[in-house]
């Protein structure tokens, strides 16, 4: 969840009270927030030492879907309403003199469909910025970029001094060589192609270049005089930059997701409309699309949903009247309308609360306003007896035996890099096996593991200073793609063990396998034992993760049902013998990849095949 840092003195001034850290922590908890840190002590310590220090800050953790709380303006507004010190503001669109004909107009060109097709905008008139409110304005944009905007991939925001540019504006997409302007903080004009090279070394902007780098055309916004406003989602222009002296702000938002587009333009406009000469007023803009259709942006009309008082009471174990529930709902910045004679409450949801979709979201807000700690404790109407899953009971048998044998259980992460899962293990990637992360944040977390061995080998690597032998095991899930499943993937419970010592220890992991099978009451059989109905055996394997000639594949012959016994007359046992895992001495290149200097033996097999099928 995102964390925001707000000026402590400024926030308490807005709330009209000086809170102690404990009191404010309690207030945050009551509203569903969490106070992470109060920097007052650090600041005072720095001042005592004669070091430069900023004003004390409060760092507050915000729910991921509460975009209206990502700045001090929204946070203070919500808490004041919650405390009953203020009423929820009524945001309204105010047209300029002359009405719709004099609205700021933006023409969207058809080429934008090839790169970043969606556009929204708004105007804030007669603003009065202070250094802190200006900094908050910039910080809110960054928070929205990183969260709902997914690091500008889905949404990007531009803000401009409206007095330096002239309507109508044009949102176009051009060849990068044909776009040239002076970007923010620069003195010279560059083409868009040159900027992509210049910003490769920029710590802040380089991470956004890949969003449009390979696009055939780049998005660009011009004014009537062909001045560039913005090169989304990379940089604004120096010409239209906002300053502390800016009085009128034009907000542009480009996106690839229409829902997120509308949320972002509404949040930015409403949060800072309190600084307008007439608070909470927004001047709309007219957007003309390539097909000739028009839209007035932003759309801040409240949504309406209905909630039943009886349903709210049944979910919260309360016995409140619709009027009492409506009073609680009001504390959460919503506008309810309740009738004493009706069970239904009609609720107007402001554009600042896009997190409310359903009646259950209203129930959550009612519970927050009432106080979760104040809800009555009751016994459930139905009695249930919890019990572990069958697969969990099964693996506990193996876990207990291996632990009693002196082995230590490891708990590596389920995500790993593509190299660790395949290349480091000398195993090819068939392309249809591993579930890959679409937009991994780091190279360490690219795929969901298909084997437990890479995690165990990384654990051995990080503990190689420990005395030998190192004996590790893990019983956990791996994940495979599976097009037959609704979710296109399946989990599979595996058991794995790694022995690391001065000798290879093939016989050790073989013994671990035998012990696990004995506890599972699976007899050892030979491949040629046709009379055996159930059991396991090993044959020489060719898994490239193991040393050639020192690897084996584990086969399991499951028991047959009565129907299967009839079919068995016409087939051989080999037709149902299934490879469930492997064991052997790990290949030297595998060990070198994981920076392990001692020989290792490993074992891994699927545990789920031993579950008894229900009749």
Coordinates of C-alpha atoms in Angstrom, one line a residue:
X1 CA 0.0 0.0 0.0
X2 CA 1.3 3.5 -0.7
X3 CA 2.7 5.7 2.0
X4 CA 2.5 9.5 2.0
X5 CA 4.5 11.9 4.0
X6 CA 2.7 15.0 5.2
X7 CA 3.8 18.1 7.1
X8 CA 2.9 17.4 10.7
X9 CA 2.2 21.0 11.7
X10 CA 0.3 21.7 8.5
X11 CA -1.9 18.7 9.0
X12 CA -2.7 19.4 12.6
X13 CA -3.5 23.0 11.7
X14 CA -6.0 21.7 9.1
X15 CA -7.5 19.3 11.7
X16 CA -7.8 22.2 14.3
X17 CA -6.0 20.2 17.0
X18 CA -2.5 19.3 18.2
X19 CA -2.4 15.6 18.5
X20 CA 0.2 13.5 20.4
X21 CA 1.7 10.7 18.3
X22 CA -0.5 8.1 20.2
X23 CA -3.7 10.1 19.6
X24 CA -3.1 10.6 15.9
X25 CA -2.1 6.9 15.6
X26 CA -5.4 6.0 17.2
X27 CA -7.3 8.4 14.8
X28 CA -5.6 6.8 11.8
X29 CA -6.5 3.3 13.1
X30 CA -10.1 4.3 13.6
X31 CA -10.3 5.5 10.0
X32 CA -8.6 2.4 8.6
X33 CA -5.2 4.0 8.1
X34 CA -1.8 3.2 9.7
X35 CA 0.7 5.7 11.0
X36 CA 4.1 4.4 9.9
X37 CA 6.4 7.0 11.4
X38 CA 6.5 10.4 13.1
X39 CA 9.9 12.1 12.3
X40 CA 9.7 14.6 15.1
X41 CA 12.4 13.0 17.3
X42 CA 14.7 12.6 14.3
X43 CA 14.3 16.3 13.4
X44 CA 14.9 17.4 17.0
X45 CA 18.0 15.3 17.2
X46 CA 19.3 16.7 14.0
X47 CA 18.7 20.3 15.2
X48 CA 20.5 19.6 18.5
X49 CA 23.6 18.4 16.5
X50 CA 23.4 21.6 14.3
X51 CA 22.5 19.6 11.2
X52 CA 20.0 20.8 8.6
X53 CA 16.6 19.4 9.1
X54 CA 13.2 19.5 7.4
X55 CA 10.0 20.2 9.3
X56 CA 8.6 17.1 11.2
X57 CA 6.6 14.8 9.0
X58 CA 4.0 12.1 9.5
X59 CA 4.2 9.1 7.3
X60 CA 0.8 7.5 6.8
X61 CA 0.0 4.2 5.0
X62 CA -3.0 4.6 2.7
X63 CA -5.3 1.8 1.3
X64 CA -4.4 1.1 -2.3
X65 CA -7.8 2.1 -3.6
X66 CA -8.2 5.4 -1.7
X67 CA -6.7 7.7 -4.2
X68 CA -8.4 10.7 -2.5
X69 CA -6.1 10.3 0.5
X70 CA -2.8 10.5 -1.4
X71 CA -2.2 14.1 -0.5
X72 CA -2.5 16.2 2.6
X73 CA -5.5 18.1 1.2
X74 CA -7.6 14.9 0.7
X75 CA -6.4 13.3 4.0
X76 CA -7.3 16.4 6.1
X77 CA -10.6 16.8 4.3
X78 CA -11.6 13.1 4.9
X79 CA -10.5 13.2 8.6
X80 CA -12.4 16.4 9.3
X81 CA -15.5 14.9 7.8
X82 CA -15.0 11.7 9.8
X83 CA -14.6 13.8 13.0
X84 CA -17.7 15.8 12.3
X85 CA -15.8 19.0 11.9
X86 CA -16.8 19.6 8.3
X87 CA -19.3 18.5 5.7
X88 CA -18.4 16.7 2.5
X89 CA -17.7 19.3 -0.2
X90 CA -20.0 19.6 -3.1
X91 CA -17.8 19.7 -6.2
X92 CA -19.3 21.6 -9.2
X93 CA -18.5 22.5 -12.7
X94 CA -18.4 26.2 -13.4
X95 CA -18.6 27.3 -17.0
X96 CA -16.8 30.5 -18.2
X97 CA -18.7 33.6 -19.3
X98 CA -20.2 32.8 -22.6
X99 CA -21.0 29.2 -21.6
X100 CA -19.9 26.1 -23.6
X101 CA -18.7 28.1 -26.6
X102 CA -15.9 29.6 -24.5
X103 CA -14.7 26.4 -23.0
X104 CA -11.1 25.3 -23.4
X105 CA -11.2 22.9 -26.4
X106 CA -9.0 19.9 -27.3
X107 CA -9.0 18.2 -30.6
X108 CA -7.9 14.5 -30.5
X109 CA -6.4 13.4 -33.8
X110 CA -7.0 9.8 -35.1
X111 CA -3.2 8.9 -35.0
X112 CA -3.3 8.8 -31.2
X113 CA -5.1 5.4 -31.4
X114 CA -1.8 3.9 -32.4
X115 CA 0.0 4.8 -29.2
X116 CA -2.1 6.4 -26.4
X117 CA -5.7 6.8 -27.4
X118 CA -7.5 8.2 -24.4
X119 CA -7.5 11.8 -23.3
X120 CA -9.2 13.9 -20.5
X121 CA -8.6 17.4 -19.1
X122 CA -9.7 20.0 -16.7
X123 CA -9.0 23.6 -15.7
X124 CA -8.6 25.1 -12.2
X125 CA -9.1 28.9 -12.2
X126 CA -7.7 31.5 -9.8
X127 CA -5.5 29.2 -7.8
X128 CA -3.3 30.5 -5.0
X129 CA -0.3 28.2 -4.5
X130 CA 2.0 28.3 -1.4
X131 CA 5.4 26.4 -1.4
X132 CA 3.8 23.5 0.5
X133 CA 0.6 23.3 -1.6
X134 CA 2.7 23.5 -4.8
X135 CA 4.9 20.6 -3.5
X136 CA 1.8 18.6 -2.6
X137 CA 0.4 19.2 -6.1
X138 CA 3.5 17.7 -7.7
X139 CA 3.7 14.9 -5.2
X140 CA 0.1 13.8 -5.8
X141 CA 0.8 13.5 -9.5
X142 CA 3.8 11.3 -8.8
X143 CA 1.8 9.1 -6.3
X144 CA -1.0 8.6 -9.0
X145 CA 1.6 7.8 -11.6
X146 CA 3.2 5.1 -9.5
X147 CA 0.0 3.5 -8.2
X148 CA -3.2 3.7 -10.4
X149 CA -1.0 4.8 -13.4
X150 CA 1.3 1.7 -13.0
X151 CA 4.4 3.8 -13.4
X152 CA 2.7 5.8 -16.3
X153 CA 2.0 2.8 -18.4
X154 CA -1.8 3.2 -18.0
X155 CA -2.1 6.9 -17.1
X156 CA 0.1 10.0 -17.2
X157 CA -0.6 13.5 -16.0
X158 CA 0.6 16.9 -17.3
X159 CA -0.1 20.3 -15.7
X160 CA 0.4 23.6 -17.4
X161 CA 0.2 27.3 -16.8
X162 CA -2.9 28.2 -18.8
X163 CA -1.9 31.8 -19.2
X164 CA 1.2 30.9 -21.2
X165 CA -0.8 28.8 -23.8
X166 CA -3.8 29.4 -26.0
X167 CA -6.8 27.2 -26.7
X168 CA -7.8 25.2 -28.8
X169 CA -5.3 22.5 -28.1
X170 CA -4.4 19.5 -30.3
X171 CA -3.6 16.0 -29.0
X172 CA -1.7 14.4 -31.9
X173 CA 0.7 11.5 -32.6
X174 CA 3.7 12.2 -34.9
X175 CA 6.9 10.8 -36.2
X176 CA 9.5 11.4 -33.4
X177 CA 11.7 13.3 -35.8
X178 CA 9.0 15.8 -36.5
X179 CA 8.5 16.6 -32.8
X180 CA 10.8 19.4 -31.5
X181 CA 10.5 21.5 -28.3
X182 CA 12.3 22.7 -25.2
X183 CA 11.6 20.1 -22.4
X184 CA 11.2 21.0 -18.7
X185 CA 14.4 22.3 -17.1
X186 CA 16.2 22.5 -20.4
X187 CA 17.3 25.5 -22.4
X188 CA 17.6 24.0 -25.9
X189 CA 15.0 22.4 -28.2
X190 CA 15.4 18.7 -29.0
X191 CA 13.5 16.3 -31.2
X192 CA 11.5 13.5 -29.4
X193 CA 14.0 11.0 -30.8
X194 CA 16.9 12.9 -29.3
X195 CA 15.1 13.1 -26.0
X196 CA 14.8 9.4 -25.8
X197 CA 18.6 9.2 -26.0
X198 CA 19.2 12.1 -23.6
X199 CA 16.9 10.7 -20.9
X200 CA 18.5 7.2 -20.9
X201 CA 20.9 8.5 -18.3
X202 CA 18.2 10.3 -16.3
X203 CA 17.5 8.5 -13.0
X204 CA 13.9 9.6 -12.9
X205 CA 12.8 9.6 -16.5
X206 CA 14.7 6.6 -17.9
X207 CA 12.3 4.1 -16.5
X208 CA 9.4 5.6 -18.5
X209 CA 11.1 5.6 -22.0
X210 CA 10.2 2.0 -22.8
X211 CA 6.5 2.9 -22.7
X212 CA 6.6 4.5 -26.1
X213 CA 10.1 3.8 -27.4
X214 CA 9.1 1.3 -29.9
X215 CA 5.8 3.0 -30.9
X216 CA 5.5 4.0 -34.6
X217 CA 4.4 7.5 -33.6
X218 CA 4.8 9.5 -30.3
X219 CA 2.0 11.4 -28.6
X220 CA 2.3 15.2 -28.4
X221 CA 0.0 18.1 -27.3
X222 CA 0.1 21.5 -29.1
X223 CA -1.7 24.8 -28.5
X224 CA -3.1 27.1 -31.1
X225 CA 0.3 28.7 -31.7
X226 CA 2.0 25.3 -32.1
X227 CA 3.7 25.6 -28.7
X228 CA 4.2 22.1 -27.2
X229 CA 2.5 21.5 -23.9
X230 CA 3.5 18.0 -23.2
X231 CA 5.2 14.9 -24.6
X232 CA 3.3 12.2 -22.6
X233 CA 4.1 10.1 -20.8
X234 CA 7.7 11.4 -20.6
X235 CA 8.0 15.2 -20.0
X236 CA 6.2 18.5 -20.1
X237 CA 7.5 21.5 -21.9
X238 CA 9.5 24.4 -20.4
X239 CA 7.1 26.9 -22.1
X240 CA 4.0 25.9 -20.1
X241 CA 5.5 24.9 -16.7
X242 CA 3.7 25.9 -13.6
X243 CA 5.3 28.0 -10.8
X244 CA 4.2 29.4 -7.5
X245 CA 2.9 32.4 -9.4
X246 CA 0.6 30.3 -11.6
X247 CA -3.0 31.3 -11.3
X248 CA -4.8 29.1 -13.9
X249 CA -3.8 25.5 -14.4
X250 CA -4.7 23.3 -17.3
X251 CA -4.5 19.5 -16.5
X252 CA -4.1 17.0 -19.2
X253 CA -4.3 13.2 -18.7
X254 CA -3.5 10.6 -21.4
X255 CA -4.2 6.9 -20.9
X256 CA -4.7 3.5 -22.2
X257 CA -7.5 2.6 -19.7
X258 CA -10.6 4.8 -19.7
X259 CA -11.7 3.9 -16.1
X260 CA -8.4 4.9 -14.7
X261 CA -8.3 8.0 -16.9
X262 CA -11.5 9.3 -15.4
X263 CA -10.4 8.5 -11.8
X264 CA -7.1 10.4 -12.2
X265 CA -8.5 13.5 -13.8
X266 CA -11.2 13.7 -11.1
X267 CA -8.8 13.2 -8.2
X268 CA -6.3 15.8 -9.4
X269 CA -9.0 18.4 -10.1
X270 CA -11.0 17.9 -7.0
X271 CA -8.1 17.6 -4.5
X272 CA -6.7 21.0 -5.5
X273 CA -10.0 22.8 -6.3
X274 CA -10.0 23.9 -2.6
X275 CA -7.3 26.5 -3.5
X276 CA -9.5 28.1 -6.2
X277 CA -10.9 31.5 -5.5
X278 CA -14.3 29.8 -5.3
X279 CA -13.4 26.6 -3.5
X280 CA -14.3 23.2 -5.0
X281 CA -15.2 24.6 -8.4
X282 CA -13.7 23.2 -11.6
X283 CA -13.9 24.6 -15.1
X284 CA -14.7 21.9 -17.6
X285 CA -13.2 21.4 -21.1
X286 CA -14.6 20.2 -24.4
X287 CA -12.9 17.3 -26.1
X288 CA -13.6 16.7 -29.8
X289 CA -12.8 13.2 -31.0
X290 CA -11.8 12.1 -34.5
X291 CA -15.3 10.8 -35.3
X292 CA -16.8 14.3 -34.4
X293 CA -18.3 13.3 -31.1
X294 CA -17.6 15.5 -28.1
X295 CA -17.2 15.0 -24.3
X296 CA -17.3 17.5 -21.5
X297 CA -14.4 16.7 -19.1
X298 CA -14.1 16.0 -16.3
X299 CA -17.3 14.2 -15.4
X300 CA -17.7 14.8 -11.6
X301 CA -21.4 13.9 -11.3
X302 CA -22.0 11.6 -8.3
X303 CA -23.1 8.0 -8.8
X304 CA -26.1 6.7 -6.9
X305 CA -26.4 3.3 -5.3
X306 CA -28.9 1.8 -2.9
X307 CA -28.2 0.0 0.4
X308 CA -30.6 -1.8 2.7
X309 CA -30.5 -1.1 6.4
X310 CA -31.5 -4.7 7.2
X311 CA -28.6 -6.1 5.2
X312 CA -26.1 -3.7 6.8
X313 CA -27.4 -4.7 10.3
X314 CA -27.2 -8.4 9.5
X315 CA -23.6 -8.1 8.3
X316 CA -22.4 -6.0 11.2
X317 CA -24.5 -7.5 14.0
X318 CA -26.0 -4.1 14.7
X319 CA -29.6 -3.0 15.2
X320 CA -29.5 0.6 13.8
X321 CA -32.3 2.5 12.2
X322 CA -31.9 3.7 8.6
X323 CA -31.5 7.3 9.9
X324 CA -28.7 6.2 12.3
X325 CA -27.0 4.3 9.5
X326 CA -27.3 7.4 7.2
X327 CA -25.5 9.5 9.9
X328 CA -22.6 7.0 10.0
X329 CA -22.4 7.0 6.2
X330 CA -22.2 10.8 6.2
X331 CA -19.0 10.6 8.2
X332 CA -17.3 8.7 5.3
X333 CA -17.7 11.6 2.8
X334 CA -20.9 10.1 1.3
X335 CA -24.3 11.7 0.9
X336 CA -27.1 9.4 2.0
X337 CA -30.9 9.9 1.8
X338 CA -32.9 7.7 4.3
X339 CA -36.6 7.4 4.9
X340 CA -37.8 6.5 8.4
X341 CA -40.5 4.3 6.8
X342 CA -38.3 2.5 4.3
X343 CA -35.5 0.0 4.7
X344 CA -33.6 1.3 1.6
X345 CA -31.0 4.1 1.8
X346 CA -30.0 6.0 -1.3
X347 CA -26.4 7.1 -1.3
X348 CA -24.7 9.6 -3.6
X349 CA -21.1 8.6 -4.2
X350 CA -18.8 11.5 -5.0
X351 CA -16.3 11.3 -7.8
X352 CA -13.5 11.2 -5.2
X353 CA -14.7 7.7 -4.0
X354 CA -14.2 5.4 -7.0
X355 CA -13.5 2.6 -4.5
X356 CA -17.2 2.1 -3.8
X357 CA -18.8 -0.3 -6.2
X358 CA -21.3 -2.3 -4.3
X359 CA -23.5 -2.4 -1.2
X360 CA -20.8 -4.3 0.7
X361 CA -18.4 -1.3 0.2
X362 CA -21.0 0.8 2.0
X363 CA -21.2 -1.8 4.8
X364 CA -17.4 -1.5 5.3
X365 CA -17.7 2.3 5.5
X366 CA -20.5 1.9 8.1
X367 CA -18.3 -0.4 10.1
X368 CA -15.4 2.1 10.0
X369 CA -17.6 5.0 11.1
X370 CA -19.2 2.9 13.9
X371 CA -15.8 1.6 14.9
X372 CA -14.7 -2.0 14.3
X373 CA -13.7 -2.4 18.0
X374 CA -17.3 -1.3 18.9
X375 CA -19.0 -4.0 16.9
X376 CA -20.7 -6.6 19.1
X377 CA -19.0 -10.0 19.6
X378 CA -21.4 -12.8 18.8
X379 CA -21.0 -16.5 18.2
X380 CA -21.7 -17.6 14.6
X381 CA -25.0 -19.2 13.9
X382 CA -23.4 -22.3 12.3
X383 CA -20.8 -24.5 13.9
X384 CA -17.9 -25.8 11.9
X385 CA -14.9 -27.9 12.7
X386 CA -11.7 -27.0 11.0
X387 CA -9.4 -29.6 9.6
X388 CA -6.3 -29.6 7.4
X389 CA -6.5 -30.4 3.7
X390 CA -5.7 -33.9 2.7
X391 CA -2.5 -32.8 0.9
X392 CA -1.3 -30.9 4.0
X393 CA -1.8 -34.0 6.2
X394 CA 0.1 -36.1 3.6
X395 CA 3.1 -33.7 3.4
X396 CA 3.2 -33.5 7.2
X397 CA 4.1 -37.2 7.3
X398 CA 7.1 -36.6 5.1
X399 CA 8.0 -33.3 6.8
X400 CA 8.1 -35.0 10.2
X401 CA 10.2 -37.9 9.1
X402 CA 12.8 -35.8 7.2
X403 CA 13.0 -33.4 10.2
X404 CA 13.6 -36.2 12.6
X405 CA 16.3 -37.5 10.3
X406 CA 18.2 -34.2 11.1
X407 CA 17.3 -32.3 7.9
X408 CA 16.4 -28.6 8.0
X409 CA 13.3 -27.2 6.2
X410 CA 13.9 -24.2 3.9
X411 CA 11.3 -21.7 2.9
X412 CA 12.5 -19.9 -0.3
X413 CA 10.4 -17.5 -2.3
X414 CA 8.0 -18.9 -4.8
X415 CA 9.1 -16.4 -7.5
X416 CA 12.5 -16.6 -9.1
X417 CA 14.4 -15.4 -12.2
X418 CA 14.0 -17.1 -15.5
X419 CA 17.7 -18.0 -15.5
X420 CA 17.5 -19.6 -12.1
X421 CA 14.5 -21.7 -13.1
X422 CA 15.9 -22.9 -16.4
X423 CA 19.4 -21.9 -17.5
X424 CA 21.1 -22.3 -14.1
X425 CA 19.5 -25.8 -13.9
X426 CA 20.7 -26.8 -17.5
X427 CA 17.0 -27.2 -18.4
X428 CA 15.5 -25.7 -21.6
X429 CA 12.4 -23.5 -21.4
X430 CA 9.7 -25.1 -23.6
X431 CA 7.7 -21.9 -23.5
X432 CA 4.5 -23.5 -22.3
X433 CA 5.6 -24.5 -18.8
X434 CA 6.3 -21.5 -16.5
X435 CA 3.9 -18.8 -15.5
X436 CA 5.8 -15.5 -16.3
X437 CA 5.3 -12.2 -14.6
X438 CA 4.1 -9.6 -17.2
X439 CA 5.9 -6.6 -15.8
X440 CA 8.5 -7.8 -13.2
X441 CA 9.9 -5.1 -11.0
X442 CA 13.3 -6.9 -10.6
X443 CA 15.1 -9.6 -12.5
X444 CA 14.9 -11.8 -9.4
X445 CA 11.2 -12.2 -9.7
X446 CA 10.4 -13.1 -13.4
X447 CA 8.6 -16.5 -13.2
X448 CA 6.7 -18.6 -10.8
X449 CA 9.0 -21.6 -10.0
X450 CA 8.4 -24.9 -11.7
X451 CA 10.9 -26.7 -9.4
X452 CA 11.9 -26.4 -5.7
X453 CA 15.6 -27.1 -6.4
X454 CA 16.7 -23.5 -7.5
X455 CA 15.4 -22.1 -4.2
X456 CA 17.1 -24.8 -2.1
X457 CA 20.4 -24.3 -4.0
X458 CA 20.2 -20.5 -3.4
X459 CA 19.7 -21.3 0.3
X460 CA 22.8 -23.6 0.2
X461 CA 24.7 -20.8 -1.5
X462 CA 23.8 -18.2 1.2
X463 CA 24.7 -20.7 4.0
X464 CA 27.9 -22.2 2.5
X465 CA 29.9 -20.9 5.5
X466 CA 28.0 -23.4 7.7
X467 CA 29.7 -26.7 8.6
X468 CA 29.2 -29.6 6.2
X469 CA 27.1 -31.5 5.5
X470 CA 24.3 -29.1 4.7
X471 CA 21.0 -31.0 4.6
X472 CA 18.0 -29.0 3.4
X473 CA 14.5 -30.0 2.3
X474 CA 11.2 -28.2 1.3
X475 CA 7.6 -29.3 0.8
X476 CA 5.7 -26.7 -1.1
X477 CA 4.0 -25.7 -4.3
X478 CA 5.3 -25.3 -7.8
X479 CA 3.1 -23.8 -10.5
X480 CA 2.6 -24.9 -14.1
X481 CA 0.7 -23.4 -17.0
X482 CA -2.4 -25.5 -17.7
X483 CA -4.8 -24.5 -20.5
X484 CA -7.4 -27.0 -19.2
X485 CA -7.9 -25.0 -16.0
X486 CA -10.1 -21.9 -15.8
X487 CA -7.3 -19.9 -14.4
X488 CA -4.9 -21.3 -17.0
X489 CA -2.5 -22.6 -14.4
X490 CA -2.3 -25.2 -11.6
X491 CA -0.4 -25.7 -8.3
X492 CA 1.4 -28.9 -7.6
X493 CA 2.8 -29.9 -4.2
X494 CA 6.4 -31.2 -4.4
X495 CA 8.9 -32.6 -2.0
X496 CA 12.6 -31.8 -2.6
X497 CA 15.9 -32.2 -0.7
X498 CA 19.5 -31.2 -1.3
X499 CA 22.6 -32.8 0.4
X500 CA 25.8 -30.8 0.2
X501 CA 29.1 -32.2 1.5
X502 CA 32.6 -33.2 0.5
X503 CA 31.1 -36.3 -1.2
X504 CA 28.3 -36.5 -3.6
X505 CA 25.9 -38.5 -1.4
X506 CA 23.7 -40.1 -4.0
X507 CA 22.9 -42.9 -1.5
X508 CA 21.8 -40.2 1.0
X509 CA 19.0 -38.7 -1.1
X510 CA 18.1 -42.2 -2.3
X511 CA 17.6 -43.1 1.4
X512 CA 15.5 -40.0 1.8
X513 CA 13.3 -41.2 -1.0
X514 CA 13.0 -44.7 0.4
X515 CA 12.1 -43.4 3.9
X516 CA 9.4 -41.1 2.5
X517 CA 7.9 -43.9 0.5
X518 CA 8.0 -46.2 3.5
X519 CA 6.1 -43.7 5.6
X520 CA 3.5 -43.3 2.8
X521 CA 3.2 -47.1 2.7
X522 CA 4.3 -47.2 -1.0
X523 CA 6.3 -50.4 -1.6
X524 CA 9.4 -50.5 -3.7
X525 CA 9.0 -52.7 -6.8
X526 CA 10.9 -53.5 -9.9
X527 CA 10.0 -52.2 -13.3
X528 CA 9.5 -55.7 -14.5
X529 CA 7.3 -56.7 -11.5
X530 CA 4.1 -57.1 -13.5
X531 CA 2.3 -58.8 -10.6
X532 CA 2.7 -55.8 -8.3
X533 CA -0.4 -53.6 -8.3
X534 CA 1.2 -50.6 -6.6
X535 CA 4.6 -49.2 -5.8
X536 CA 7.6 -47.1 -7.0
X537 CA 10.9 -47.8 -8.7
X538 CA 13.7 -45.8 -10.3
X539 CA 15.4 -46.1 -13.6
X540 CA 18.4 -44.3 -15.1
X541 CA 17.4 -40.8 -16.2
X542 CA 18.7 -38.1 -18.5
X543 CA 17.8 -34.9 -16.7
X544 CA 20.5 -32.4 -17.7
X545 CA 20.4 -30.9 -14.2
X546 CA 22.2 -34.0 -13.0
X547 CA 25.6 -35.6 -13.7
X548 CA 25.4 -38.0 -16.6
X549 CA 25.1 -41.6 -15.4
X550 CA 24.4 -40.4 -11.8
X551 CA 20.7 -39.5 -12.3
X552 CA 17.5 -41.5 -11.9
X553 CA 13.8 -40.9 -12.7
X554 CA 11.3 -41.9 -10.1
X555 CA 8.2 -43.9 -11.4
X556 CA 5.0 -44.5 -9.5
X557 CA 2.5 -47.2 -10.2
X558 CA -0.9 -46.2 -8.7
X559 CA -3.4 -48.7 -7.5
X560 CA -6.3 -49.7 -9.8
X561 CA -10.0 -49.6 -9.3
X562 CA -12.3 -52.5 -10.2
X563 CA -12.9 -51.1 -13.7
X564 CA -9.2 -50.5 -14.2
X565 CA -8.5 -54.2 -13.2
X566 CA -10.8 -55.2 -16.1
X567 CA -8.9 -52.9 -18.5
X568 CA -5.6 -54.2 -17.2
X569 CA -6.3 -57.6 -19.0
X570 CA -5.9 -55.7 -22.3
X571 CA -2.9 -53.5 -21.3
X572 CA 0.4 -53.6 -19.5
X573 CA 1.4 -52.0 -16.1
X574 CA 3.8 -49.8 -18.0
X575 CA 0.9 -47.9 -19.5
X576 CA 0.0 -46.4 -16.1
X577 CA 3.5 -46.1 -14.5
X578 CA 4.0 -42.4 -14.2
X579 CA 7.3 -40.4 -13.8
X580 CA 6.8 -38.3 -10.6
X581 CA 10.3 -36.9 -10.1
X582 CA 14.0 -37.4 -10.2
X583 CA 17.1 -37.7 -8.1
X584 CA 20.9 -37.7 -8.6
X585 CA 24.2 -35.9 -8.3
X586 CA 23.9 -32.3 -9.5
X587 CA 25.9 -31.4 -12.6
X588 CA 29.1 -29.3 -11.9
X589 CA 27.8 -26.5 -14.2
X590 CA 24.6 -26.3 -12.1
X591 CA 26.7 -26.0 -9.0
X592 CA 28.9 -23.4 -10.6
X593 CA 25.9 -21.3 -11.6
X594 CA 24.8 -21.2 -8.0
X595 CA 28.3 -20.6 -6.8
X596 CA 28.5 -23.8 -4.8
X597 CA 32.0 -25.3 -4.5
X598 CA 31.0 -28.7 -3.0
X599 CA 29.3 -31.6 -4.7
X600 CA 25.6 -31.9 -4.1
X601 CA 22.9 -34.5 -4.6
X602 CA 19.2 -33.6 -5.0
X603 CA 15.8 -35.2 -4.9
X604 CA 12.4 -33.9 -6.1
X605 CA 9.1 -35.6 -6.7
X606 CA 5.4 -34.8 -6.9
X607 CA 3.5 -35.7 -3.7
X608 CA 0.0 -35.2 -5.0
X609 CA 0.0 -38.5 -6.8
X610 CA -0.2 -40.3 -3.4
X611 CA -3.5 -38.8 -2.5
X612 CA -6.3 -41.3 -2.3
X613 CA -9.0 -40.6 -4.9
X614 CA -12.5 -40.3 -3.5
X615 CA -15.0 -42.8 -4.8

